[in-house]
Structure formats: structure tokens, C-alpha cells
Coordinates of C-alpha atoms and ligand atoms in Angstrom, one line a residue:
M1400 CA 0.0 0.0 0.0
I1401 CA 1.1 3.5 -0.7
V1402 CA 0.0 6.5 1.3
V1403 CA 0.0 9.9 -0.5
P1404 CA -0.7 13.0 1.5
L1405 CA -2.7 15.4 -0.8
G1406 CA -3.3 18.2 1.7
I1407 CA -1.5 18.7 4.9
A1408 CA -2.9 22.1 6.0
S1409 CA -5.4 22.4 8.8
A1410 CA -8.4 24.8 8.6
T1411 CA -6.7 27.4 6.5
P1412 CA -4.8 26.5 3.3
T1413 CA -1.5 28.3 2.7
A1414 CA 0.3 29.1 -0.5
I1415 CA 1.9 25.7 -0.3
R1416 CA -0.4 23.6 1.7
H1417 CA -3.8 22.3 0.7
L1418 CA -6.8 21.4 2.9
P1419 CA -6.8 17.9 4.4
S1420 CA -6.9 14.8 2.3
V1421 CA -4.8 11.6 2.2
A1422 CA -5.0 9.0 -0.5
L1423 CA -4.3 5.4 0.1
W1424 CA -3.4 3.3 -3.0
R1425 CA -3.8 -0.4 -2.8
E1426 CA -3.6 -2.7 -5.8
G1427 CA -5.0 -0.3 -8.3
S1428 CA -7.7 1.2 -6.1
V1429 CA -7.6 4.5 -4.3
F1430 CA -9.1 5.2 -0.9
L1431 CA -9.5 8.8 0.0
F1432 CA -9.4 9.9 3.6
D1433 CA -11.1 13.3 3.8
C1434 CA -11.6 15.4 0.8
G1435 CA -10.6 19.0 1.2
E1436 CA -10.7 21.6 -1.5
N1437 CA -8.3 20.8 -4.2
S1438 CA -8.1 17.1 -3.4
Q1439 CA -9.0 16.1 -6.9
M1440 CA -6.3 18.3 -8.5
C1441 CA -3.7 17.0 -6.1
M1442 CA -4.7 13.5 -7.0
L1443 CA -3.8 14.3 -10.6
Q1444 CA -0.6 15.8 -9.6
A1445 CA 0.2 12.7 -7.6
G1446 CA -0.5 10.5 -10.6
L1447 CA -3.6 9.0 -9.0
K1448 CA -6.6 8.6 -11.3
R1449 CA -9.9 9.8 -10.0
S1450 CA -11.6 7.0 -11.7
K1451 CA -9.8 4.6 -9.5
I1452 CA -11.4 5.9 -6.3
D1453 CA -13.1 3.1 -4.5
S1454 CA -14.2 4.8 -1.3
I1455 CA -14.1 8.2 0.3
F1456 CA -14.0 8.4 4.1
I1457 CA -15.0 11.7 5.8
T1458 CA -13.9 12.2 9.3
H1459 CA -16.2 15.0 10.3
F1460 CA -18.1 18.0 9.1
D1461 CA -15.6 20.8 9.5
V1462 CA -15.7 22.4 6.1
D1463 CA -12.0 22.0 5.4
H1464 CA -12.4 18.2 5.6
Y1465 CA -15.2 17.8 3.0
S1466 CA -15.2 20.9 0.9
G1467 CA -13.8 19.0 -2.1
L1468 CA -16.3 16.3 -2.1
M1469 CA -19.1 17.7 -4.3
G1470 CA -16.5 18.9 -6.9
L1471 CA -15.0 15.4 -7.0
I1472 CA -18.4 13.7 -7.4
S1473 CA -19.3 16.1 -10.2
T1474 CA -16.0 15.3 -12.0
L1475 CA -16.7 11.5 -11.6
Q1476 CA -20.1 12.1 -13.2
L1477 CA -18.5 14.1 -16.1
Q1478 CA -16.1 11.2 -16.5
R1479 CA -19.2 8.9 -16.8
R1480 CA -18.2 6.7 -14.0
D1481 CA -20.3 3.5 -13.7
K1482 CA -18.7 1.9 -10.7
T1483 CA -20.3 2.2 -7.3
L1484 CA -18.7 4.8 -5.1
N1485 CA -18.6 4.1 -1.3
L1486 CA -19.1 7.2 0.8
I1487 CA -18.4 6.8 4.5
G1488 CA -18.7 9.3 7.2
P1489 CA -20.8 10.6 10.1
K1490 CA -24.5 10.7 10.0
G1491 CA -25.6 13.5 7.7
L1492 CA -23.3 12.7 4.8
K1493 CA -26.1 11.2 2.7
E1494 CA -28.3 14.2 3.3
F1495 CA -25.5 16.6 2.4
V1496 CA -24.6 14.9 -0.8
T1497 CA -28.2 14.2 -2.1
W1498 CA -29.3 17.7 -1.2
N1499 CA -26.3 19.2 -3.2
L1500 CA -27.0 17.0 -6.2
K1501 CA -30.6 17.9 -6.2
F1502 CA -29.8 21.6 -5.7
S1503 CA -27.6 21.7 -8.8
G1504 CA -29.8 19.4 -10.7
V1505 CA -27.2 16.7 -11.3
E1506 CA -28.3 13.2 -11.9
I1507 CA -25.5 10.9 -11.4
S1508 CA -25.0 7.8 -13.5
F1509 CA -23.3 5.7 -10.8
D1510 CA -24.5 4.3 -7.5
L1511 CA -23.5 5.9 -4.2
D1512 CA -23.2 3.5 -1.4
F1513 CA -23.5 5.4 1.9
V1514 CA -22.3 4.1 5.2
E1515 CA -23.2 6.6 8.0
I1516 CA -21.9 6.4 11.5
E1517 CA -24.2 7.6 14.3
E1518 CA -23.0 9.6 17.1
G1519 CA -22.5 7.4 20.1
T1520 CA -21.2 4.5 18.1
D1521 CA -18.1 3.1 19.8
E1522 CA -16.6 1.0 17.0
M1523 CA -17.9 0.1 13.5
R1524 CA -16.6 -1.9 10.6
V1525 CA -17.6 0.3 7.8
L1526 CA -16.1 -1.7 4.9
D1527 CA -15.4 -5.4 4.9
T1528 CA -14.2 -7.3 1.8
E1529 CA -12.3 -10.6 1.3
D1530 CA -9.0 -8.9 1.4
Y1531 CA -9.3 -6.0 3.8
Y1532 CA -11.6 -4.1 6.2
V1533 CA -11.9 -0.6 7.5
E1534 CA -12.8 0.2 11.0
A1535 CA -14.1 3.6 12.3
R1536 CA -14.0 4.9 15.9
P1537 CA -15.0 8.2 17.3
L1538 CA -12.3 10.6 18.4
K1539 CA -12.2 13.5 20.8
H1540 CA -12.9 16.8 18.9
K1541 CA -15.2 19.7 19.2
K1542 CA -17.8 17.9 17.1
F1543 CA -18.4 14.2 16.3
C1544 CA -15.3 13.1 14.5
L1545 CA -14.1 9.7 13.3
G1546 CA -10.8 8.1 12.9
Y1547 CA -10.2 5.2 10.5
R1548 CA -8.1 2.1 10.3
F1549 CA -7.5 0.3 7.0
Q1550 CA -6.5 -3.2 7.7
E1551 CA -5.5 -5.9 5.1
K1552 CA -6.5 -9.3 6.3
D1553 CA -3.7 -11.8 6.9
K1554 CA -2.4 -13.5 3.8
P1555 CA -1.8 -17.3 3.8
G1556 CA 1.8 -18.4 4.5
K1557 CA 4.2 -19.2 1.7
V1558 CA 4.5 -22.8 0.4
D1559 CA 7.8 -24.5 0.8
A1560 CA 8.5 -25.3 -2.9
T1561 CA 11.3 -27.8 -2.2
K1562 CA 9.1 -29.8 0.2
A1563 CA 6.2 -29.7 -2.1
E1564 CA 8.3 -31.1 -4.9
Q1565 CA 9.6 -33.9 -2.6
Y1566 CA 6.0 -34.9 -1.8
G1567 CA 5.1 -34.7 -5.5
I1568 CA 2.5 -31.9 -5.1
T1569 CA 2.0 -30.3 -8.4
E1570 CA -1.6 -29.4 -8.9
D1571 CA -2.9 -25.9 -8.2
E1572 CA -5.9 -27.3 -6.4
Q1573 CA -3.6 -29.1 -4.0
F1574 CA -1.7 -25.9 -3.3
K1575 CA -4.9 -24.0 -2.7
A1576 CA -6.2 -26.6 -0.3
L1577 CA -2.9 -26.5 1.7
K1578 CA -2.9 -22.8 1.8
A1579 CA -6.5 -22.8 3.1
G1580 CA -5.2 -24.9 6.0
K1581 CA -6.6 -28.2 4.8
N1582 CA -4.7 -31.5 5.0
L1583 CA -4.0 -33.3 1.8
T1584 CA -4.2 -37.0 1.1
L1585 CA -1.9 -38.1 -1.7
N1586 CA -2.6 -41.0 -4.1
D1587 CA -0.5 -43.4 -2.1
G1588 CA -2.4 -42.6 1.0
T1589 CA 0.1 -40.3 2.6
V1590 CA -1.6 -37.5 4.6
I1591 CA 0.3 -34.2 4.4
E1592 CA -0.7 -31.7 7.0
S1593 CA -1.0 -28.1 5.9
Y1594 CA 1.5 -26.8 8.5
E1595 CA 4.3 -29.1 7.2
I1596 CA 4.5 -27.2 3.9
V1597 CA 2.8 -23.8 4.4
G1598 CA 4.6 -21.2 6.5
H1599 CA 3.0 -18.8 9.0
P1600 CA 0.3 -16.5 7.8
R1601 CA 1.7 -13.2 6.7
P1602 CA 0.2 -10.2 8.5
G1603 CA -1.6 -7.7 6.2
D1604 CA -0.6 -4.1 5.8
S1605 CA -2.3 -1.5 7.9
F1606 CA -2.8 2.2 8.0
A1607 CA -4.6 4.5 10.5
Y1608 CA -5.9 8.0 9.8
V1609 CA -6.4 10.0 12.9
T1610 CA -7.1 13.7 12.5
D1611 CA -8.8 16.4 14.4
T1612 CA -8.7 15.1 17.9
E1613 CA -7.1 15.6 21.3
Y1614 CA -5.2 12.6 22.7
C1615 CA -7.7 9.8 23.2
P1616 CA -7.7 6.1 23.8
N1617 CA -9.6 5.4 20.6
A1618 CA -6.8 6.9 18.6
V1619 CA -4.4 4.4 20.1
K1620 CA -6.8 1.6 19.4
L1621 CA -7.1 2.6 15.8
A1622 CA -3.3 2.8 15.4
M1623 CA -2.4 -0.3 17.3
N1624 CA 0.5 -2.0 15.6
T1625 CA -0.1 -0.2 12.3
N1626 CA 2.6 0.1 9.7
I1627 CA 1.7 3.7 9.2
L1628 CA -0.2 6.1 11.4
Y1629 CA -1.1 9.4 9.9
H1630 CA -1.8 11.6 12.8
E1631 CA -2.6 15.3 13.1
A1632 CA 0.0 17.6 14.8
T1633 CA -1.7 20.9 14.4
F1634 CA 0.3 22.7 17.1
G1635 CA 3.6 22.6 18.8
N1636 CA 4.2 22.3 22.6
Q1637 CA 4.1 26.0 23.1
L1638 CA 0.5 26.1 22.0
A1639 CA -0.7 23.0 23.9
D1640 CA -3.4 25.2 25.5
K1641 CA -4.7 26.2 22.2
A1642 CA -4.7 22.6 21.0
K1643 CA -6.8 21.5 23.9
E1644 CA -9.1 24.5 23.5
T1645 CA -9.8 23.6 19.8
G1646 CA -9.8 19.9 20.2
H1647 CA -6.5 19.3 18.4
S1648 CA -3.2 17.5 19.1
T1649 CA 0.3 18.8 19.5
A1650 CA 3.2 17.0 17.9
A1651 CA 3.9 15.4 21.3
D1652 CA 0.3 14.1 21.5
A1653 CA 0.8 12.4 18.1
A1654 CA 4.0 10.9 19.4
R1655 CA 2.3 9.6 22.5
V1656 CA -0.4 7.9 20.4
A1657 CA 2.3 6.3 18.2
T1658 CA 4.3 5.1 21.2
E1659 CA 1.3 3.6 23.0
A1660 CA 0.1 2.0 19.8
Q1661 CA 3.6 0.8 18.8
T1662 CA 3.0 1.8 15.3
K1663 CA 6.0 1.4 13.0
L1664 CA 6.0 4.8 11.4
L1665 CA 4.3 8.0 12.4
V1666 CA 3.5 10.6 9.8
I1667 CA 2.4 13.9 11.1
G1668 CA 0.2 16.3 9.1
H1669 CA -2.7 18.8 9.5
F1670 CA -0.4 21.7 10.3
S1671 CA -1.6 25.0 11.5
A1672 CA -0.9 27.8 9.0
R1673 CA 1.2 29.6 11.5
Y1674 CA 4.1 27.2 11.2
T1675 CA 6.3 28.0 8.3
N1676 CA 9.1 25.8 9.5
L1677 CA 7.6 22.4 10.2
H1678 CA 10.8 20.9 11.4
L1679 CA 9.9 22.4 14.8
L1680 CA 7.0 20.1 15.0
L1681 CA 9.0 17.2 13.7
K1682 CA 11.6 17.7 16.4
E1683 CA 9.0 17.7 19.1
A1684 CA 7.3 14.6 17.8
R1685 CA 10.7 12.8 17.5
E1686 CA 11.4 13.5 21.1
G1687 CA 8.5 11.2 21.9
F1688 CA 8.6 8.8 19.0
Y1689 CA 11.7 8.7 16.9
P1690 CA 10.4 7.1 13.6
T1691 CA 8.3 10.1 12.7
W1692 CA 8.1 11.9 9.3
L1693 CA 6.6 15.1 8.2
A1694 CA 3.8 14.5 5.7
Q1695 CA 4.8 16.2 2.5
E1696 CA 2.2 16.7 -0.1
L1697 CA 2.4 14.3 -3.1
R1698 CA 5.3 12.5 -1.6
P1699 CA 4.4 8.8 -1.5
I1700 CA 5.1 6.7 1.6
F1701 CA 5.2 2.9 1.3
T1702 CA 3.8 0.8 4.1
D1703 CA 6.4 -1.8 3.1
P1704 CA 9.6 0.3 2.6
S1705 CA 11.2 -2.4 0.5
H1706 CA 8.7 -1.7 -2.2
E1707 CA 10.0 1.8 -2.5
R1708 CA 13.2 0.5 -4.0
G1709 CA 14.2 2.2 -7.1
I1710 CA 11.1 4.4 -7.3
V1711 CA 12.2 7.4 -5.4
E1712 CA 15.5 8.8 -6.6
P1713 CA 18.1 9.3 -4.0
K1714 CA 18.6 12.9 -3.0
V1715 CA 20.6 12.5 0.1
N1716 CA 24.3 12.3 0.5
L1717 CA 25.4 11.2 3.9
I1718 CA 29.1 11.2 4.5
D1719 CA 31.0 9.3 7.1
L1720 CA 33.7 11.8 8.0
T1721 CA 35.0 9.6 10.8
K1722 CA 36.4 7.1 8.3
K1723 CA 39.4 8.4 6.4
N1724 CA 39.6 5.7 3.9
P1725 CA 36.3 3.9 3.4
Q1726 CA 36.0 1.2 0.7
S1727 CA 36.6 3.4 -2.2
G1728 CA 40.1 4.4 -1.3
G1729 CA 39.8 7.8 0.3
D1730 CA 36.9 9.0 -1.7
N1731 CA 34.7 10.3 1.0
Y1732 CA 31.8 10.9 -1.3
R1733 CA 31.5 7.3 -2.2
G1734 CA 32.2 6.0 1.2
G1735 CA 29.6 8.3 2.6
R1736 CA 26.9 7.1 0.5
S1737 CA 27.6 3.6 1.4
R1738 CA 27.6 4.3 5.0
G1739 CA 24.2 5.9 4.5
G1740 CA 23.0 2.3 4.5
R1741 CA 21.9 2.3 1.0
S1742 CA 24.4 0.1 -0.6
S1743 CA 23.7 -3.2 1.1
A1744 CA 20.4 -4.6 0.1
G1745 CA 19.3 -1.1 -0.2
R1746 CA 16.4 0.3 -2.0
H1747 CA 18.5 1.6 -4.8
G1748 CA 20.1 -1.8 -5.4
G1749 CA 23.3 -2.7 -3.7
G1750 CA 25.7 -3.0 -6.6
R1751 CA 24.6 0.0 -8.3
S1752 CA 25.3 2.3 -5.4
G1753 CA 29.0 2.4 -6.0
S1754 CA 28.8 3.1 -9.7
R1755 CA 26.1 5.7 -9.3
N1756 CA 27.8 7.7 -6.6
F1757 CA 28.2 11.4 -7.0
R1758 CA 31.5 13.0 -7.7
P1759 CA 32.9 15.6 -5.5
R1760 CA 30.9 18.7 -5.9
K1761 CA 32.3 21.1 -8.5
S1762 CA 32.7 24.7 -7.7
R1763 CA 30.2 27.1 -9.3
D1764 CA 32.9 28.4 -11.6
D1765 CA 33.4 24.9 -13.0
A1766 CA 29.7 24.5 -13.6
A1767 CA 29.4 27.9 -15.2
S1768 CA 32.3 27.2 -17.6
G1769 CA 30.5 24.2 -18.8
T1770 CA 32.6 21.5 -17.2
R1771 CA 29.9 19.2 -16.2
G1772 CA 30.0 15.9 -14.5
R1773 CA 28.3 12.7 -15.2
Y1774 CA 24.9 14.2 -14.3
G1775 CA 24.9 16.6 -17.2
S1776 CA 23.1 19.7 -16.1
S1777 CA 23.7 18.5 -12.7
N1778 CA 20.6 19.3 -10.9
Y1779 CA 21.8 17.3 -8.0
E1780 CA 24.8 19.4 -7.3
N1781 CA 23.1 22.7 -7.6
R1782 CA 20.3 21.5 -5.4
G1783 CA 22.7 20.4 -2.8
D1784 CA 24.2 23.8 -2.6
R1785 CA 20.9 25.4 -2.3
Y1786 CA 19.6 23.2 0.5
K1787 CA 22.9 23.7 2.3
K1788 CA 22.2 27.4 2.4
N1789 CA 18.6 27.5 3.1
D1790 CA 16.7 24.5 4.6
G1791 CA 19.7 22.9 6.1
G1792 CA 20.8 26.0 7.9
S1793 CA 17.4 26.7 9.4
Y1794 CA 16.9 23.1 10.4
R1795 CA 20.1 22.8 12.2
S1796 CA 19.5 25.8 14.3
D1797 CA 16.1 24.6 15.2
S1798 CA 17.1 21.2 16.2
G1799 CA 20.1 22.4 18.2
G1800 CA 22.4 20.1 16.3
S1801 CA 22.6 17.6 13.6
R1802 CA 22.5 14.5 15.8
D1803 CA 18.8 14.0 15.1
Y1804 CA 19.2 12.9 11.6
N1805 CA 22.7 11.4 11.8
N1806 CA 21.3 8.1 12.7
Y1807 CA 18.5 8.2 10.2
D1808 CA 18.8 5.4 7.7
R1809 CA 16.2 4.8 5.1
N1810 CA 16.8 1.0 5.1
N1811 CA 16.4 1.0 8.7
R1812 CA 13.8 3.6 9.2
Y1813 CA 11.8 1.7 11.8
N1814 CA 14.7 1.0 14.0
D1815 CA 15.9 3.8 16.2
S1816 CA 17.2 1.7 18.9
K1817 CA 20.8 2.3 18.1
P1818 CA 21.6 5.8 17.1
N1819 CA 24.5 5.8 14.8
K1820 CA 26.4 8.9 15.7
S1821 CA 29.3 8.1 13.5
I1822 CA 27.6 9.5 10.4
T1823 CA 27.9 13.1 9.8
P1824 CA 25.9 14.6 7.0
R1825 CA 27.9 16.7 4.6
T1826 CA 25.0 19.1 4.1
G1827 CA 22.1 20.1 6.2
Y1828 CA 19.8 18.7 3.5
D1829 CA 18.6 15.4 4.6
D1830 CA 15.8 12.9 4.4
F1831 CA 13.4 15.0 6.3
N1832 CA 12.9 17.0 3.2
R1833 CA 11.4 14.0 1.6
F1834 CA 8.5 14.0 4.0
Ligands
LIG1089 ZN1 -9.3 19.9 10.5

């Protein structure tokens, strides 16, 4: 599954942040959590087709969370959709949508399947299919607000091919039966028990969407053991009072939920417009829960990080300055990248890492005079310089040091148990900018 934040603002959009919406892509279908203004455009920008939307989940009726819904439905109608669209949200959603359609005289050509959750419901399975289900629970906000958990059902274990061959199992039907947990009787009368050949069931992926809430136990329940928890972090610690007053979370609250739920990765979003430097919120969240990322609009996050391999281009260059002569004979640039953890079984393919390493950065004069490296117009190098000056600088001063991200390793993103302080980034630009 891939999570794509489409809008990470809170009530007021800013020049660079849209109203709340997060898309979840799973096997060709898109599930939309909240549908703020501009969601449908952001989907296009993210490369997600609107026709692929399977279900839309609305958390509550603050306008920023559903203001894009009617526009999207209208687009689907213009696209002559014929597939049923699931619309899930608090009681009142059906009335809102049907009234709007009637008001504008739109007759839609596809079915709308509403699931409405009444106030006072404690827990509800709002969608249940063969492969996954979605659960809703009420959160603690100024008005009735729901959080959602998307859970894939466990997949059957893998069949041990060597053993199967030894027993002479060849038919698909036989494999199916074994995977379903049934025992198999061979022609010679031998009984093969399912567990002899089939491994443990593989747990399904999971994603929780918790936004517009103070800290509450239901948020923890929704997020329990999820691969990714998307949680609001509208305010920083300094405005904890304001957060409570408006029924929102601070970054530290989000971290608390993530810690209690033992989620693997926390992604914070729904930022108040007053924060221009979100790293402040990231820093506060990381103090409570280290594997935290900032949601970044249109930047996909994979529930299984190994799937990300090769899709996202590397933009980070971590250098190990403590090693004078790493593998590549004194070439710090190469050594650095390897130490970044990306060479061994890394996303970008172990072997390639060495050959694709960046050369030492050329001076601006070189670049201007047309002496260019392997990367032609060399976006990478220029970008590096820029981040060094701007983002990097400001981040460093905010965090009070570079230690926070020294031990960050994309292959090892869920494991913060052993901070690796030996890696010193060459520039301030780091993985945070990806999310
Ligand atoms: Zn909101």
C-alpha cells in the first residue's frame, strides 16, 4: 500500500499547503481519507486517477475536511463513471450529498453507497471485503469526528516449494487446499498436514488515519500495531493550551499515540498555517517517538519500505567523515553514500550504489564554464548547494544540532534503537525534506 498526502494544512490553506486529504493506494484502487478543497487536483498531480477511487472516508463536518467532495463527485459524473462509489462518514453525509446533487440538478450515473456512523457508536466496521476491512472509531474533537483504520486481512503463508516437490505436489488445487489450511491425502495414501508445507500466515498491511482530535484512547486503538499512522499535529508544545481548546493534538500528542500503539511509522500532518518551519513540529514529535516523518504533499510513503526500492530517486548524501579511507580508497563521497546504508540490500540496489555515486561537488565556476560531471546539467549538485544554504541551515538551528538525523537510515527507518552517531551529514539537506 502507498500513502500519498494530498493536503497537509489544517483549517486554512496556505500558499503551499492544501486542505486535508490523504490518499491510500492499494492494488490499483484509491481510498480517500477526507476530501478538502483541491483534493482532486492534487490526485492528478500525484499521478492517481480519480476514476480509481473506490471509497471516500470523511472524518467530520468541519468544512476543510469535505469541501472538495461535491466537486469530485461532479467530476466523476462528467467522466461517466459507472462503478459504485462508497461514501463513508458521520450521519448526515447522505443528506448533504443528495441535497447538493438535487440543488444543482445533477443526476449521477453511478451508484453511491453510503455508510453513515451515528454519534455514540463506539466502533464500527464500515467496509469489509475478502482482502481488507476498514474500522471507524470516534475521536475527541469539538464535534463528532471519526478516525479510520484500514487493515488488510492476513495472507496465507508461503508454500515451501522444495518440500512440495519432494511430496510430488504439483496441482494448483492441491496448493490451494494446503494454503487454506486443509490437509492433503496423496494418491499413495500419505496425509500431508498443511503446516508441514505452508509457513505462518503473513500479516496484512495496515494504515490508520487519525485527525482532528485531542489525545484519546480510541486513537491508540485505531493505530495499534499499524505500519503507518497518519496523525494530526496541528500545534507545537508552546500552543498546547490552544490545542486543547480547539480539540486538536500537539506533535507530542501524536508521538504519545504512536508510542502507545507501537506503530511502525508515524507521519504527522494537518499543520496550523502559523508554522512555516515544520521541522519544529517534527523535532517535538521525534522527542517522543523517533520514527516520525513530516507529511509532504504528493510524496508517497510505502507501508512496506522495501517496495520503495528504485522508485524514489536518492537525493541525500550522507558522508562518514569519521572514516578516512572507506571502501573506495579515500573517496569520502563514495564512502559516505555507502555508509548511509543504501548500498547493502538497499532500496537503490546494492551493486549500483558504487557506480552511481556522486562525484565531489564542483565549484560554481566549473559548472558555469560548462565543465559538467556525469549528471549533465547537474541538478543534484546545484540543489545540494541550495539546501545547504537554506533549509539545512534553518533546520540545524532549530534542532540544536545535527544529531537527530545522523542516525537516520532509510533502510532501517523503523529502528531507532541504536543511534549511529558516526555518520555526519555533509550538508544540512537530509531525508526530512522528503516527507
Ligand atoms: Zn481539521
